Short mmCIF file of C-alpha atoms in Angstrom, two decimals:
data_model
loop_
_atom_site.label_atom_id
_atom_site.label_comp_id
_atom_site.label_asym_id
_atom_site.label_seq_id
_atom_site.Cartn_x
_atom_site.Cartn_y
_atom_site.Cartn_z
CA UNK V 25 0.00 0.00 0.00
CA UNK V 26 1.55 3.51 -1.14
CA UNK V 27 1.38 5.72 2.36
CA UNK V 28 -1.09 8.86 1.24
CA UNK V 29 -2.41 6.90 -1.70
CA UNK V 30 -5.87 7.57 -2.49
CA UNK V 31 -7.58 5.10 -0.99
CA UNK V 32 -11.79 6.05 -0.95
CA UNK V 33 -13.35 9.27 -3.08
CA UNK V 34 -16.38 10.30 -3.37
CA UNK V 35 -17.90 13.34 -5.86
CA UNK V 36 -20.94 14.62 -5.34
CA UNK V 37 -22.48 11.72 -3.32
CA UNK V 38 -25.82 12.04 -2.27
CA UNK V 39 -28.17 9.11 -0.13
CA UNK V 40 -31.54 9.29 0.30
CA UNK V 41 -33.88 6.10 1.32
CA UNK V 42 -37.22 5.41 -0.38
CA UNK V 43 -38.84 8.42 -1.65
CA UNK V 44 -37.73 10.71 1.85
CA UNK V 45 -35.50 13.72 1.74
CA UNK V 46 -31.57 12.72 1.79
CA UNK V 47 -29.78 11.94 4.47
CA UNK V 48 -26.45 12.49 2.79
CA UNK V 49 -25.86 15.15 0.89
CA UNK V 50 -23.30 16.46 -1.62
CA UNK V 51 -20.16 14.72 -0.14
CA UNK V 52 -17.00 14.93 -1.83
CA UNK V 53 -13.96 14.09 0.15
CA UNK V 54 -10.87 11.50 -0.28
CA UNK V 55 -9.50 9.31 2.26
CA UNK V 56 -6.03 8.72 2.29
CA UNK V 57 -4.20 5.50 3.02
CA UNK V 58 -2.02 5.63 6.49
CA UNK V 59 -4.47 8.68 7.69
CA UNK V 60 -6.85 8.17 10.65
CA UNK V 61 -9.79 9.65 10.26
CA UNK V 62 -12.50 10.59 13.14
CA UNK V 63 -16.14 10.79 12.27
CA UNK V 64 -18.49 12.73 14.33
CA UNK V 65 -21.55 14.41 14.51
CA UNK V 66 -24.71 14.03 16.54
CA UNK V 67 -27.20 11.74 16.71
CA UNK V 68 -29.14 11.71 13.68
CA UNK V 69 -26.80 13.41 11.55
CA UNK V 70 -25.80 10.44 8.82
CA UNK V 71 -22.87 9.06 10.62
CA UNK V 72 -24.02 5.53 10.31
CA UNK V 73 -25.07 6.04 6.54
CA UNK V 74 -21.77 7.32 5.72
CA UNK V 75 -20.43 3.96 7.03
CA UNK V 76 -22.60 1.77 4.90
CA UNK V 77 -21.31 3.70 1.62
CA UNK V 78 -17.69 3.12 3.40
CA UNK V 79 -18.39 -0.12 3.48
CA UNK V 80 -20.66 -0.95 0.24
CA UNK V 81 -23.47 -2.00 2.03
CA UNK V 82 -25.48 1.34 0.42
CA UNK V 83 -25.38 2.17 -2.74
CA UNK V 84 -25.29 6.30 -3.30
CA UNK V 85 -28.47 7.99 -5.02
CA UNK V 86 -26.44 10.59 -6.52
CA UNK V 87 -22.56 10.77 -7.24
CA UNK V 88 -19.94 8.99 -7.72
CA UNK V 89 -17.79 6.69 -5.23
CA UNK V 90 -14.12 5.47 -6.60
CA UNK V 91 -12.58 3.08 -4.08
CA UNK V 92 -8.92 0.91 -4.88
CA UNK V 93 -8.76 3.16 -8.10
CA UNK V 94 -12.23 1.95 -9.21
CA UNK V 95 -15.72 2.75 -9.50
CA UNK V 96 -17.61 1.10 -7.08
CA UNK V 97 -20.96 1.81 -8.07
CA UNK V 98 -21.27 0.16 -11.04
CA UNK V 99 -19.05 -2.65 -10.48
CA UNK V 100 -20.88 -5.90 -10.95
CA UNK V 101 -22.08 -7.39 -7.80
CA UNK V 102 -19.98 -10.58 -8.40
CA UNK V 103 -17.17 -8.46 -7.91
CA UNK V 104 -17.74 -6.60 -4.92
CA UNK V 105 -16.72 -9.56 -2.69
CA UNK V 106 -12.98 -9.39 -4.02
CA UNK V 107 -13.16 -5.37 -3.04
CA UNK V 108 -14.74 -6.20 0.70
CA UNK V 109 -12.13 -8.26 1.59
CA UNK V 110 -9.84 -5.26 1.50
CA UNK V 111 -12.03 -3.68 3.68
CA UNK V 112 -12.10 -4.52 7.89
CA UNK V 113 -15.50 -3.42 9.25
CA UNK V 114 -16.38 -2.76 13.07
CA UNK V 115 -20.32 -2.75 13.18
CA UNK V 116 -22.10 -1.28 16.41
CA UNK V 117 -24.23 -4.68 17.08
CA UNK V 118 -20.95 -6.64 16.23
CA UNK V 119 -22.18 -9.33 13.74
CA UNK V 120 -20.31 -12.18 15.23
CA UNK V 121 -21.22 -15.32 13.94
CA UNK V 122 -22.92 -16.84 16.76
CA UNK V 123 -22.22 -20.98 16.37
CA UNK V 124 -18.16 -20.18 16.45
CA UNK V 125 -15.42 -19.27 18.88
CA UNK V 126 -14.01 -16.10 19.38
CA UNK V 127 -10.90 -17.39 17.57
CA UNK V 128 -12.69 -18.81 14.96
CA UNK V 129 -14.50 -15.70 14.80
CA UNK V 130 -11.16 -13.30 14.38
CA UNK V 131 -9.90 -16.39 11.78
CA UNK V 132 -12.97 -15.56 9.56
CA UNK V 133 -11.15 -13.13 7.37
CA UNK V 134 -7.89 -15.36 7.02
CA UNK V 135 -9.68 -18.18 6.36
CA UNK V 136 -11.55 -16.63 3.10
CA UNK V 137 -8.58 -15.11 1.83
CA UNK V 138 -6.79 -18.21 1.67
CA UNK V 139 -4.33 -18.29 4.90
CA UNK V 140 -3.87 -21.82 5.88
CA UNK V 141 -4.80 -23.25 9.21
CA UNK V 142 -0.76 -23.52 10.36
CA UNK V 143 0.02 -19.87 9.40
CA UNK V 144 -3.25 -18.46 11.08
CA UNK V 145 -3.14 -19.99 14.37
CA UNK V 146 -0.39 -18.07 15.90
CA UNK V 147 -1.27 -14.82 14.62
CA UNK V 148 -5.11 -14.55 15.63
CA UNK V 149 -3.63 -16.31 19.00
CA UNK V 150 -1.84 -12.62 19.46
CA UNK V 151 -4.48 -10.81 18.23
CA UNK V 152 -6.77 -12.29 21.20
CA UNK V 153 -4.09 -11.62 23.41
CA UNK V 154 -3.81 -8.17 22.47
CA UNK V 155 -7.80 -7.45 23.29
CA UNK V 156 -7.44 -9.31 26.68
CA UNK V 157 -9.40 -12.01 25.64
CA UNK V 158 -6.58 -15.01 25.16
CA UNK V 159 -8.07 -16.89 27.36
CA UNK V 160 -11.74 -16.86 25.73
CA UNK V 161 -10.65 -18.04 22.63
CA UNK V 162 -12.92 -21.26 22.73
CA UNK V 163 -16.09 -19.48 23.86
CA UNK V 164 -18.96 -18.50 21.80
CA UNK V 165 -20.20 -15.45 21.01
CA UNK V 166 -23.46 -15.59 23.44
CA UNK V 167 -21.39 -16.72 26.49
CA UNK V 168 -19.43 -12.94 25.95
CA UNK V 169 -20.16 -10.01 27.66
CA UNK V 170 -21.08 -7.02 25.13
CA UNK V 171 -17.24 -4.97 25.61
CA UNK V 172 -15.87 -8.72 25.09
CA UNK V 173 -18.34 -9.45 22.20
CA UNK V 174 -16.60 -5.75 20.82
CA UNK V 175 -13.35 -6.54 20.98
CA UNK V 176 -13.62 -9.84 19.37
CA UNK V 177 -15.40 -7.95 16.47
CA UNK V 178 -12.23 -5.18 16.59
CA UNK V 179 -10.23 -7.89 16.33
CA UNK V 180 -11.73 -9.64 13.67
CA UNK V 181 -11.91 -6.76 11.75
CA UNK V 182 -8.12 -5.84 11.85
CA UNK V 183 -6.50 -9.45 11.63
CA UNK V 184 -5.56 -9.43 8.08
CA UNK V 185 -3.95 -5.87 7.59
CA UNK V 186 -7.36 -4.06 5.97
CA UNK V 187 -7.01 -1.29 3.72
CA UNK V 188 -9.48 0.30 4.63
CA UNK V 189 -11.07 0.47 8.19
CA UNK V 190 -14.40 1.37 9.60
CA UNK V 191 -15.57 1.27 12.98
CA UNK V 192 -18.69 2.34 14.13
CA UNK V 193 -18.53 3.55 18.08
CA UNK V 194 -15.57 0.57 18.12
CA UNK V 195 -14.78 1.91 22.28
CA UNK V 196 -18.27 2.15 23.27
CA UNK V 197 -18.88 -0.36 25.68
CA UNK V 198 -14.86 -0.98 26.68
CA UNK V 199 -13.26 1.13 29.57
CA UNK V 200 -10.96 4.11 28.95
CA UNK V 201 -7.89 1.67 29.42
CA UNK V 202 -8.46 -1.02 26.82
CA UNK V 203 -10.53 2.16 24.49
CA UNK V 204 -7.01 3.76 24.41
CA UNK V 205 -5.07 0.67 23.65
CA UNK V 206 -7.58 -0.36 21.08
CA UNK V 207 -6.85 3.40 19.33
CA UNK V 208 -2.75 2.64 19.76
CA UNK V 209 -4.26 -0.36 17.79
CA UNK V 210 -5.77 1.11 14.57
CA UNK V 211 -2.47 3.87 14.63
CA UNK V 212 -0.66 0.86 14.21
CA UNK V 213 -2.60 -0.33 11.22
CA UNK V 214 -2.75 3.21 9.68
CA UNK V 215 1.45 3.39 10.40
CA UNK V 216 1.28 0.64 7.78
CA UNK V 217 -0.64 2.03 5.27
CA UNK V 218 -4.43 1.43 6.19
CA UNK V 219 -6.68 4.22 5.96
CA UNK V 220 -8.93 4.61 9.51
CA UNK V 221 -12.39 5.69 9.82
CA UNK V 222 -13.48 5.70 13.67
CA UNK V 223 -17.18 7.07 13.87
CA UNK V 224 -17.90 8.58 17.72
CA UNK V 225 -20.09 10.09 20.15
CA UNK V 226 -17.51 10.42 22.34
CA UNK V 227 -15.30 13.65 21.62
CA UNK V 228 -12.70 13.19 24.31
CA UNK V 229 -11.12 10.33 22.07
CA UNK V 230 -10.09 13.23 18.99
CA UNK V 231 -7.99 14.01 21.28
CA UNK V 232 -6.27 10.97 21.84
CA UNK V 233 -4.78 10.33 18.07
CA UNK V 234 -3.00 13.64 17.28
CA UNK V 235 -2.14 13.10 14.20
CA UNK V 236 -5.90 12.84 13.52
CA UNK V 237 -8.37 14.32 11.12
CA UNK V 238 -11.74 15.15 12.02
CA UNK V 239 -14.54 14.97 9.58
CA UNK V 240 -18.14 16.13 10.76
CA UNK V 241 -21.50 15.76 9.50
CA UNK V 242 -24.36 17.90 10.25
CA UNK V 243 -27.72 17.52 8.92
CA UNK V 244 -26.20 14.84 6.31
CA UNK V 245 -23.56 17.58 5.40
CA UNK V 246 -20.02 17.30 5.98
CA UNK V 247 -17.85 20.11 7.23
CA UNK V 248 -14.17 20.32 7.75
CA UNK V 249 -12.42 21.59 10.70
CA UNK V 250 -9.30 20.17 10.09
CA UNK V 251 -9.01 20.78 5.89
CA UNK V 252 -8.74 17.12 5.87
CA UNK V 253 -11.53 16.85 2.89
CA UNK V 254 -10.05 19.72 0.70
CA UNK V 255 -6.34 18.57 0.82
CA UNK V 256 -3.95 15.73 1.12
CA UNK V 257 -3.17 15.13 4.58
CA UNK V 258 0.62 17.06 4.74
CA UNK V 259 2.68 14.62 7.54
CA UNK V 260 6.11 16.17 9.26
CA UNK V 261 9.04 14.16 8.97
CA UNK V 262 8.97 11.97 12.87
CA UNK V 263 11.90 14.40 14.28
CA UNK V 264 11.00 17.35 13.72
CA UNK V 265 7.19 16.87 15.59
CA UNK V 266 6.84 18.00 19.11
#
């Protein structure tokens, strides 16, 4: 992945479901890869939809959306599995697949891109490790509390090196420890080239990533306090930063 590659853009893009009024409207933007991004707004304001685009689970009324250097919107639908699987994805109800194990839960994405049992073992092993959860590996979904369930969907969602990542309120039911160490977490992953999107309620966390961009949506409008939609994100060379 090329650091400050274009990795998502959208022209124009406009969502609206049914017949209503939209709920997104005329969003143009890029998202970089190795950037993290914070998504905010208040209740209500699109955050969610936004995601769903993000993620391909919407398709735009209006616009255009260019993801990996290709449109997405009229790519065949046969296709679009091949461009999800560059994609990790942190949903707010966590989607775990409730008849498998934690690990074999955070396995699901090496597992369909190939990864052989041997090579996958140790590595989702860490990966539970790292979310404080090594020693729940065999349990099932159901038998997790809701923070656990949340980090096992984190984890799943980063285990094979995404491109792109989207997490919808990914710290809301953890404690400020493990929230913070799960943000030191997706800095790693941008650090190697992904692009971040963390959608929150919670605006003490922008100011826990400070190399951060903050993109805001009000009334299905984005603004831009930091300039991060206008221009490429501009990075100082690590010595010469504070």
């Amino acid at each position: 992945m090329a650091v400050n590659g274009d990795i998502v853009r959208f022209d124009n893009v406009g969502l609206r479901y049914g017949t209503g009024r939209e709920v997104l409207s005329d969003l143009s933007f890029t998202l970089h890869a190795g950037q993290f991004y914070f998504l905010t707004g208040t209740s209500g304001a699109g955050k969610t939809s936004l995601l769903k685009l993000l993620y391909l689970a919407q398709r735009p009324s209006r616009g255009a959306i260019r993801m990996f250097g290709g449109d997405v919107i009229t790519l065949p639908r046969q296709r679009l599995p091949a461009i999800r699987r560059r994609l990790g994805v942190v949903f707010q109800d966590f989607r775990l697949v409730p008849h498998l194990s934690a690990f074999d839960n955070v396995a699901l994405p090496l597992r369909l891109s190939g990864v052989s049992e041997g090579e996958l073992r140790q590595p989702v092993a860490d990966m539970l490790d790292w979310v404080g959860l090594g020693s729940r590996a065999d349990a099932r979904p159901a038998t997790l509390s809701g923070g656990e369930q949340q980090r096992v969907a984190i984890a799943r969602a980063v285990i094979a090196r995404p491109e792109l990542l989207v997490a919808d309120e990914p710290t809301g039911n953890v404690d400020p420890e493990m929230a913070l160490k799960l943000l030191r977490l997706f800095e790693a992953l941008g650090r190697l080239g992904t692009a971040v999107v963390v959608a929150t309620h919670d605006v003490n966390l922008l100011g826990k990533v400070p190399d951060c961009l903050i993109m805001r949506l009000d009334n299905g409008r984005l603004s831009d306090p930091t300039g991060a939609l206008r221009y490429p994100p501009r990075r100082e060379p690590a010595e010469t930063r504070a």
